[in-house]
Coordinates of C-alpha atoms in Angstrom, one line a residue:
Chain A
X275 CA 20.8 -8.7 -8.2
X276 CA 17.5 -7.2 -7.7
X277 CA 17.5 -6.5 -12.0
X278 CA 18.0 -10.1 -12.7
X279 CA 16.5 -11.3 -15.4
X280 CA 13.4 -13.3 -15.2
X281 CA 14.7 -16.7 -15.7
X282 CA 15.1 -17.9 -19.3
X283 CA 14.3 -22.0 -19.5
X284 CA 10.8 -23.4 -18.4
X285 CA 10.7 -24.1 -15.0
X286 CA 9.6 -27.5 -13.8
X287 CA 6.3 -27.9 -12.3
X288 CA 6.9 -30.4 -10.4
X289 CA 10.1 -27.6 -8.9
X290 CA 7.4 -25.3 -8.3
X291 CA 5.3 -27.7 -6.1
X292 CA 8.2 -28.8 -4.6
X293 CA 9.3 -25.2 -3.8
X294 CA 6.3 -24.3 -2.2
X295 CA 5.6 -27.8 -0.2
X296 CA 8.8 -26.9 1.8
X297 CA 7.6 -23.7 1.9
X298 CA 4.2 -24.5 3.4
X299 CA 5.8 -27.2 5.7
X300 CA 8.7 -24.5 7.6
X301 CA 6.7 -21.6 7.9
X302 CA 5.0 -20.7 11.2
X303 CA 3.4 -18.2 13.1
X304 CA 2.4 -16.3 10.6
X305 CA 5.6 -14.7 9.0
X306 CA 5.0 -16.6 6.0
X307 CA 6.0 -13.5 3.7
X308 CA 9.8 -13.2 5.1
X309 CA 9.9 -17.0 4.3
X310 CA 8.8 -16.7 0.6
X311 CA 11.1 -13.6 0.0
X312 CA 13.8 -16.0 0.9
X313 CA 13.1 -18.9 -0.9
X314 CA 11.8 -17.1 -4.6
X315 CA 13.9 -13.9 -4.6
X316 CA 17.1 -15.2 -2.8
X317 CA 17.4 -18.6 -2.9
X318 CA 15.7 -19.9 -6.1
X319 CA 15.9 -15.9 -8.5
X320 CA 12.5 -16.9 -9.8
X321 CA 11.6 -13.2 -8.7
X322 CA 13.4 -10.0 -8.1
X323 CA 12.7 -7.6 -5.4
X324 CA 10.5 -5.7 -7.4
X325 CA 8.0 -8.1 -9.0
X326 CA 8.3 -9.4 -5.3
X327 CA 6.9 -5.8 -3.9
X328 CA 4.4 -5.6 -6.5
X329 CA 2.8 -9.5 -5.9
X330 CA 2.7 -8.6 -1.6
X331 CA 1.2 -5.2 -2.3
X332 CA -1.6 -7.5 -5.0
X333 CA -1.6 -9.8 -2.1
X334 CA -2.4 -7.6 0.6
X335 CA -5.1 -6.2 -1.1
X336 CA -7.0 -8.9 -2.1
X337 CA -9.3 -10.7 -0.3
X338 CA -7.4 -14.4 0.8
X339 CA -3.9 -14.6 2.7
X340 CA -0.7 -13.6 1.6
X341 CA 0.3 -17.0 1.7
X342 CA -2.0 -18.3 -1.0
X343 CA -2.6 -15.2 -2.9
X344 CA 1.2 -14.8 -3.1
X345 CA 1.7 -18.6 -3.9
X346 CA -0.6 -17.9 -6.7
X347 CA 1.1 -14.5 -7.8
X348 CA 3.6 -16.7 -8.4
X349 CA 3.3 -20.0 -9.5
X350 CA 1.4 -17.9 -12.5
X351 CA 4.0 -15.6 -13.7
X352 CA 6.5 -18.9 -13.4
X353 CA 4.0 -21.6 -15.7
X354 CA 0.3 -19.9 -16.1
X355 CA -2.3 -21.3 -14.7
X356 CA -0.8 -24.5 -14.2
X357 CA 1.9 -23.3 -12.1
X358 CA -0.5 -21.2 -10.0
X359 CA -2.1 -24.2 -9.2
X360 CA 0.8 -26.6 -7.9
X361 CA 2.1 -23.5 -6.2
X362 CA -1.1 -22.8 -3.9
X363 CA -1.2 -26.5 -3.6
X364 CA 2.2 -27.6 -2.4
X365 CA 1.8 -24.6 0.1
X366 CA -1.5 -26.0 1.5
X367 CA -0.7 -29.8 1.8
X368 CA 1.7 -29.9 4.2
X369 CA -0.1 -28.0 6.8
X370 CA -3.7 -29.3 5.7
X371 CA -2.5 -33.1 6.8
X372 CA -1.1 -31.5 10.2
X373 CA -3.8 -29.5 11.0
X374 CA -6.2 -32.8 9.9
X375 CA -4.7 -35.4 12.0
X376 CA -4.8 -33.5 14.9
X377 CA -8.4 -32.1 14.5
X378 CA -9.5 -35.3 13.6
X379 CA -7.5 -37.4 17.0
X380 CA -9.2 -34.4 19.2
X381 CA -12.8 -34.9 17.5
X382 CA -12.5 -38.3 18.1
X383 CA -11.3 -38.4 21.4
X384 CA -13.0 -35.4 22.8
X385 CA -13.9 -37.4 25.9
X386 CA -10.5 -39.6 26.9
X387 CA -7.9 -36.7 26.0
X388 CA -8.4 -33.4 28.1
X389 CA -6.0 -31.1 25.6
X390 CA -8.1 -27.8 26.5
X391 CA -5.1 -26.7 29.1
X392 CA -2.6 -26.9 26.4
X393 CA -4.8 -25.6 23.8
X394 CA -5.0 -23.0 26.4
X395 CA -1.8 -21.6 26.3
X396 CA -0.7 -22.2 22.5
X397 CA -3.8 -20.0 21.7
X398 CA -2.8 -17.4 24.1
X399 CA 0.7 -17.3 22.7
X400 CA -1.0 -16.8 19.2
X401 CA -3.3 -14.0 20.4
X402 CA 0.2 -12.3 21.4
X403 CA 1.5 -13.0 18.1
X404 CA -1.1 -11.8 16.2
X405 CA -1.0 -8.4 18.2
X406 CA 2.9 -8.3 17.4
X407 CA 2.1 -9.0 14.0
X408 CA -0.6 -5.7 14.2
X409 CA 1.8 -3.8 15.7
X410 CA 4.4 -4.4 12.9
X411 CA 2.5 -4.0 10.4
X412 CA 0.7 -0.6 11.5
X413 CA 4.1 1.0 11.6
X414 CA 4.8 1.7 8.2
X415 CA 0.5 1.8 7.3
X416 CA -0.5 4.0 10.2
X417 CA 1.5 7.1 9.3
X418 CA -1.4 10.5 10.2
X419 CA -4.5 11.2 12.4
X420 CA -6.6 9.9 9.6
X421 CA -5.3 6.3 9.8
X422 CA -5.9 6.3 13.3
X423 CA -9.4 7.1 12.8
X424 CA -9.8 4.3 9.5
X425 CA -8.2 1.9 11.9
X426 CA -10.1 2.8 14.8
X427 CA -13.6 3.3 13.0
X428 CA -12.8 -0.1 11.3
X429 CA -12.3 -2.0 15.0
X430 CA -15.0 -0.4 16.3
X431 CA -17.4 -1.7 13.9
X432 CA -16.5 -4.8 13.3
X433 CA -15.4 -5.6 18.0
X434 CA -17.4 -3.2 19.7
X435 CA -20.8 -2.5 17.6
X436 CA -20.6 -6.2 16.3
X437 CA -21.6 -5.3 12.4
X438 CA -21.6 -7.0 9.7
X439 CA -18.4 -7.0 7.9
X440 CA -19.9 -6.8 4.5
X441 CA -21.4 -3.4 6.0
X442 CA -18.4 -2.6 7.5
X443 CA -15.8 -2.6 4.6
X444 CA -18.8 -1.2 2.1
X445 CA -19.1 2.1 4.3
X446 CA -15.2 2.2 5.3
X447 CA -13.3 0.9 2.5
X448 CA -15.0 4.1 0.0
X449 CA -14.0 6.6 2.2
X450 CA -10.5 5.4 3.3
X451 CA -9.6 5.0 -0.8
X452 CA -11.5 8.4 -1.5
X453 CA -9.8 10.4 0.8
X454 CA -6.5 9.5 -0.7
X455 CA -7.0 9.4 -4.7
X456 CA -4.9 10.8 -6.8
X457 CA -4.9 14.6 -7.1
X458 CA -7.1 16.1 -9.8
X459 CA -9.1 13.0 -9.9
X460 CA -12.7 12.5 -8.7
X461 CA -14.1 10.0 -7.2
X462 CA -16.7 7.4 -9.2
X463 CA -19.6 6.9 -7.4
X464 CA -18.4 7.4 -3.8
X465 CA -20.6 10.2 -2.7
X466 CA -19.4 9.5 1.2
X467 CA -15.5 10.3 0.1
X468 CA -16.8 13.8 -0.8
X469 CA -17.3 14.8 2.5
X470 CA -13.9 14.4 3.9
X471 CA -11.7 16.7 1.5
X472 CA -8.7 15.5 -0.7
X473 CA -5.7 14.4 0.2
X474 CA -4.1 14.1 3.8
X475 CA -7.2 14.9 5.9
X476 CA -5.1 15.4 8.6
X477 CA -7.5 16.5 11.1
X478 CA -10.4 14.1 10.5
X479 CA -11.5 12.1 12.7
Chain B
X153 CA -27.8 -29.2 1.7
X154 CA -25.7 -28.8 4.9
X155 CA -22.3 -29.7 2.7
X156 CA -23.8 -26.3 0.0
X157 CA -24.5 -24.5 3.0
X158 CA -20.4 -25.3 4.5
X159 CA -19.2 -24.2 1.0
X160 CA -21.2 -21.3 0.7
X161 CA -20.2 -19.8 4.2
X162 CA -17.0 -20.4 3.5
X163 CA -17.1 -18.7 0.0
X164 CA -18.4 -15.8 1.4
X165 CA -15.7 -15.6 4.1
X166 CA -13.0 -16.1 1.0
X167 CA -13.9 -13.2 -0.2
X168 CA -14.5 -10.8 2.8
X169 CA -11.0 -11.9 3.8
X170 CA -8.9 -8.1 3.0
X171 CA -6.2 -7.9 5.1
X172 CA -5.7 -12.2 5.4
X173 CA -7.3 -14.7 7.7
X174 CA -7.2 -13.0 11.4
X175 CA -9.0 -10.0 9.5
X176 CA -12.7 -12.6 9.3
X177 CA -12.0 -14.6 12.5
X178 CA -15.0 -12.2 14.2
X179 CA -17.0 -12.8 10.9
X180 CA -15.9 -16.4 10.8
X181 CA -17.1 -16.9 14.3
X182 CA -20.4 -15.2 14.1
X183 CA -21.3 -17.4 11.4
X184 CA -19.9 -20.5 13.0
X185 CA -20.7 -20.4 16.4
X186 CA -23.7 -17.7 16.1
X187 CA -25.8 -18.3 13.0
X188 CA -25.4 -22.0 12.5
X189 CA -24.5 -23.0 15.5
X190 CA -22.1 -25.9 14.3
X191 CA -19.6 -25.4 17.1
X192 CA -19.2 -23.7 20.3
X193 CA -17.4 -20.6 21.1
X194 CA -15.0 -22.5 23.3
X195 CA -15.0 -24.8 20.5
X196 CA -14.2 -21.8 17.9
X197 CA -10.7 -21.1 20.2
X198 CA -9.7 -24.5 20.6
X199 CA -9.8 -25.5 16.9
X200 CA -8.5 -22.0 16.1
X201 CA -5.5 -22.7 18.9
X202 CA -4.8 -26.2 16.9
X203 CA -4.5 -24.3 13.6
X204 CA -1.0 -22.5 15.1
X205 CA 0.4 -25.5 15.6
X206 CA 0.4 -26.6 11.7
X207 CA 2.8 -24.6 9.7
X208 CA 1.8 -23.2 6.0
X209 CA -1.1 -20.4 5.3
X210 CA -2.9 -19.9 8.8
X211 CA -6.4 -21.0 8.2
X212 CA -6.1 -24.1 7.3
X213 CA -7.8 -24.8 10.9
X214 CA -11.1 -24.1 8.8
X215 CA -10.7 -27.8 7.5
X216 CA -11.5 -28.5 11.3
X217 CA -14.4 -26.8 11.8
X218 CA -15.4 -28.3 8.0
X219 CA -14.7 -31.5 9.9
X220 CA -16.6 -30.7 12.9
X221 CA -19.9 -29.6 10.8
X222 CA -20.1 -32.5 8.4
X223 CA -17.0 -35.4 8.7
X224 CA -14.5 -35.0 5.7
X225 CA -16.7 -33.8 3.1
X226 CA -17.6 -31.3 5.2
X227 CA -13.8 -30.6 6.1
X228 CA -13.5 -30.5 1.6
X229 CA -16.3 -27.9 1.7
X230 CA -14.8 -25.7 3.9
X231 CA -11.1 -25.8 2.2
X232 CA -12.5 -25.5 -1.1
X233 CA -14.8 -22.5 0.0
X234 CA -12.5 -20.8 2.1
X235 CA -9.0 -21.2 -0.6
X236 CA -11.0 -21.1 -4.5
X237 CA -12.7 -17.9 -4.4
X238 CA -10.2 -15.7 -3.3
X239 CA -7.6 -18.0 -5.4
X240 CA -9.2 -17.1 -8.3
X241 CA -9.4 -13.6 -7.8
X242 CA -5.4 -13.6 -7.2
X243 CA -5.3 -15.2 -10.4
X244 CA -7.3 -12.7 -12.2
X245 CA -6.1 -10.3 -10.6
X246 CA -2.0 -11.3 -10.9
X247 CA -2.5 -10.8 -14.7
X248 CA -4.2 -7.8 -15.0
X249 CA -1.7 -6.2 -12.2
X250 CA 1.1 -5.4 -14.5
X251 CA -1.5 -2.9 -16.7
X252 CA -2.0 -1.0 -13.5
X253 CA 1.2 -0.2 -12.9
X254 CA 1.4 3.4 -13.7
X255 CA -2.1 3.7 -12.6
X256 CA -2.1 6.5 -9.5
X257 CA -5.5 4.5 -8.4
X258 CA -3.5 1.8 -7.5
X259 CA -1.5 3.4 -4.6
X260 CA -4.7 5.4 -3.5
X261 CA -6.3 1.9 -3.0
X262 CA -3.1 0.5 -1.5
X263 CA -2.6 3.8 0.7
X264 CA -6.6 3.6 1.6
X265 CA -6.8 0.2 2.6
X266 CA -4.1 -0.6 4.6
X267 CA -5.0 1.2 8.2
X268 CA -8.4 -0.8 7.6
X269 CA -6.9 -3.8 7.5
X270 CA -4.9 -2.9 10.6
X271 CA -8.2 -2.1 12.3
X272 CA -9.8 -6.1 10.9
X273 CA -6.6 -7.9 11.7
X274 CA -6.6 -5.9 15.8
X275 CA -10.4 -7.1 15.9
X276 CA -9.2 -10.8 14.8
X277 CA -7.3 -11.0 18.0
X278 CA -9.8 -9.7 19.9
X279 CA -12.1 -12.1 18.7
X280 CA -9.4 -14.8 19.8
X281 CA -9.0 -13.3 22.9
X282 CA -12.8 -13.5 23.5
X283 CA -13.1 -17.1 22.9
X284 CA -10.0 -18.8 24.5
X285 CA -8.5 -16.4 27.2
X286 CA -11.4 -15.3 29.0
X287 CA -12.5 -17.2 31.8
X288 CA -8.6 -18.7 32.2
X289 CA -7.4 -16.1 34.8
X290 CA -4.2 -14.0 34.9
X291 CA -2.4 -16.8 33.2
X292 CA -3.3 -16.4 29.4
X293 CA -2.8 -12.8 29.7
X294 CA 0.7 -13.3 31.1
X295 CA 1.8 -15.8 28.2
X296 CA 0.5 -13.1 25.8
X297 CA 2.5 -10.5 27.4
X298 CA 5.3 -12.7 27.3
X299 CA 4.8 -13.4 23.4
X300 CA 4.9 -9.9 22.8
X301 CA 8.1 -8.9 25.0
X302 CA 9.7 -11.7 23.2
X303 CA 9.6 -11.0 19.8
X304 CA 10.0 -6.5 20.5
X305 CA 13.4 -7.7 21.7
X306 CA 14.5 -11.6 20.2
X307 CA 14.2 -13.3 16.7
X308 CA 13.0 -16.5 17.8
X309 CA 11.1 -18.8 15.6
X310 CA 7.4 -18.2 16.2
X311 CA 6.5 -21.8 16.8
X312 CA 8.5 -22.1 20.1
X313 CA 6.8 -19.5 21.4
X314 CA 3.3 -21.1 20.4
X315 CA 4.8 -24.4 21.8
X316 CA 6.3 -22.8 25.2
X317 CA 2.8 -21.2 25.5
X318 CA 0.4 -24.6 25.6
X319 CA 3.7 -26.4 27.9
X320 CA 3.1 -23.7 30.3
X321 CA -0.4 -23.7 30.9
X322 CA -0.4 -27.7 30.5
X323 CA 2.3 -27.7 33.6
X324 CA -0.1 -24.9 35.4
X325 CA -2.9 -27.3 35.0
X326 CA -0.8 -30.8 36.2
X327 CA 0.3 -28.1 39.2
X328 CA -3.4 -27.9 39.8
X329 CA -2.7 -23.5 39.5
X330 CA -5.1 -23.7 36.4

């Protein structure tokens, strides 16, 4: 199942907004990905596993979430441009008119409704998501000392010494990506990844 | 001017955004809530809280604080700022992805990138944690806990746990505990 063919007639674009309105309407809490992998791979075979693989790891990388990046990914491979567009669109809508009409009835009733005590807790419950989410996503990322010191240099600068992010990423980002090019190859114009040896720099820190 | 200045922030954001949304929140609030200021901190949590409880890509709360800054143009602004830069870039980027497929740069940046994003999405709930829990007592920390111990050891759909979360400290509040 995973070698299916990528399918053969033109897919609707009015399917593909479709698709990913439902999409954007069901999925919460962030676990957006296991929701797509269902829908495209399993349910509709507009992907296989493998082109699904390659869009997250696109998706992860760029800048943007993996919702919309992915939505894009995809709707483009399915009908061009087109199809990226009523892709990232049906995945937005449904949750852009939620999270409107209730930002809008707070803004405008600041005074008469007093929602902070809920608000309270549902944004507690999300900080403990999100660290879930951290934790489940370092397992397979964080694998030697020198990820523990890329994560922990990274969250230091950006929580503790309060730096710009831009900063942050431009000093970080070099050295995390130099220290693990490919063998026999040298760095372009990353002078700060020479310093930390090739490969798995076990020991840095 | 103030609707160029919404977009531009926003932009900017868009494209700083490696490793998804929670990965900006600190920059997002810094520049919302420190530069501008447009909203408050408490403000910043509140309409960040209200985001979790629409379902699709979790920023869409940014619409809000669009909202909040300059009614709904201001609320278009931010959308547009925050979704078409890095949109485009996944577009670009989509179709130039299969040449790289053999390239050994591409799992060196992949490999390389990752733990960082680990490091910007752990500082994104700090952030969060900064501008809704403190100040609220034991409470928050305890529904947090709970989150967590919840999902190590259930599969339960996240939004129930978002939703049990604001009932409880709604109930604390009408007990007059909060």
């Amino acid at each position: 199942m995973s070698e299916a063919a990528p399918p053969a007639e033109r897919i609707g674009l009015a399917r593909i907004f479709k698709a990913f309105f439902v999409l954007g309407a069901t999925s919460f809490g962030g676990g957006v990905v296991a929701y797509l992998r269902e829908a495209l791979v399993v349910r509709e075979r507009w992907l296989d596993d493998r082109t699904f693989v390659e869009g997250l790891e696109l998706a992860q990388m760029l800048p943007g979430l993996n919702a919309t990046n992915m939505s894009v990914y995809v709707g483009e491979r399915l009908r061009g441009a087109p199809g990226a567009l009523v892709a990232c669109l049906g995945m937005m809508l449904p949750g852009t008119i939620v999270v409107m009409t209730l930002g809008v009835l707070l803004a405008e009733n600041a005074k008469a409704w007093d929602v902070s005590s809920v608000l309270l807790g549902v944004g507690s419950a999300a900080v403990g998501l999100l660290l879930q989410t951290t934790w489940r996503l370092a397992k397979p990322v964080i694998l030697d000392a020198f990820d523990v010191a890329i994560a922990a240099a990274t969250f230091a600068g950006v929580s503790l010494l309060r730096l710009p992010l831009p900063l942050v990423l431009l000093v970080i980002a070099p050295i995390a990506i130099g220290c693990r090019r490919p063998r026999g190859a040298t760095p372009t114009g990353a002078g700060a990844a020479t310093t930390a040896g090739d490969g798995d720099a076990g020991g840095h820190s | 001017m103030l609707l160029l200045h919404v977009l531009g922030v926003f932009s900017m954001l868009s494209l700083l955004a490696i490793g998804g949304g929670a990965a900006v929140l600190p920059e997002m609030k810094s520049w919302t809530v420190g530069a501008a200021p447009w909203i408050t901190d408490a403000q910043f949590g509140q309409i960040y809280s209200l985001g979790q409880l629409a379902p699709g890509p979790n920023m869409l709360m940014v619409a809000v604080i669009g909202y909040h800054v300059a009614s709904w143009a201001g609320a278009a602004m931010a959308l547009l700022g925050f979704f078409v830069p890095s949109g485009l870039l996944a577009f670009a980027a989509g179709q130039a992805w299969d040449r790289f497929a053999a390239n050994p740069w591409r799992e060196a940046v992949a490999r390389g990138l990752g733990p960082m994003t680990i490091g910007l999405i752990l500082a994104g709930a700090i952030s969060i944690e900064r501008a809704v829990m403190q100040g609220g007592g034991p409470l928050p920390y305890a529904i947090a806990a709970a989150v967590i111990a919840i999902l190590a050891t259930t599969r339960v759909n996240p939004f129930f746990l978002i939703a049990g979360g604001g009932l409880a400290t709604w109930l604390a509040r009408q007990a007059g505990i909060l």
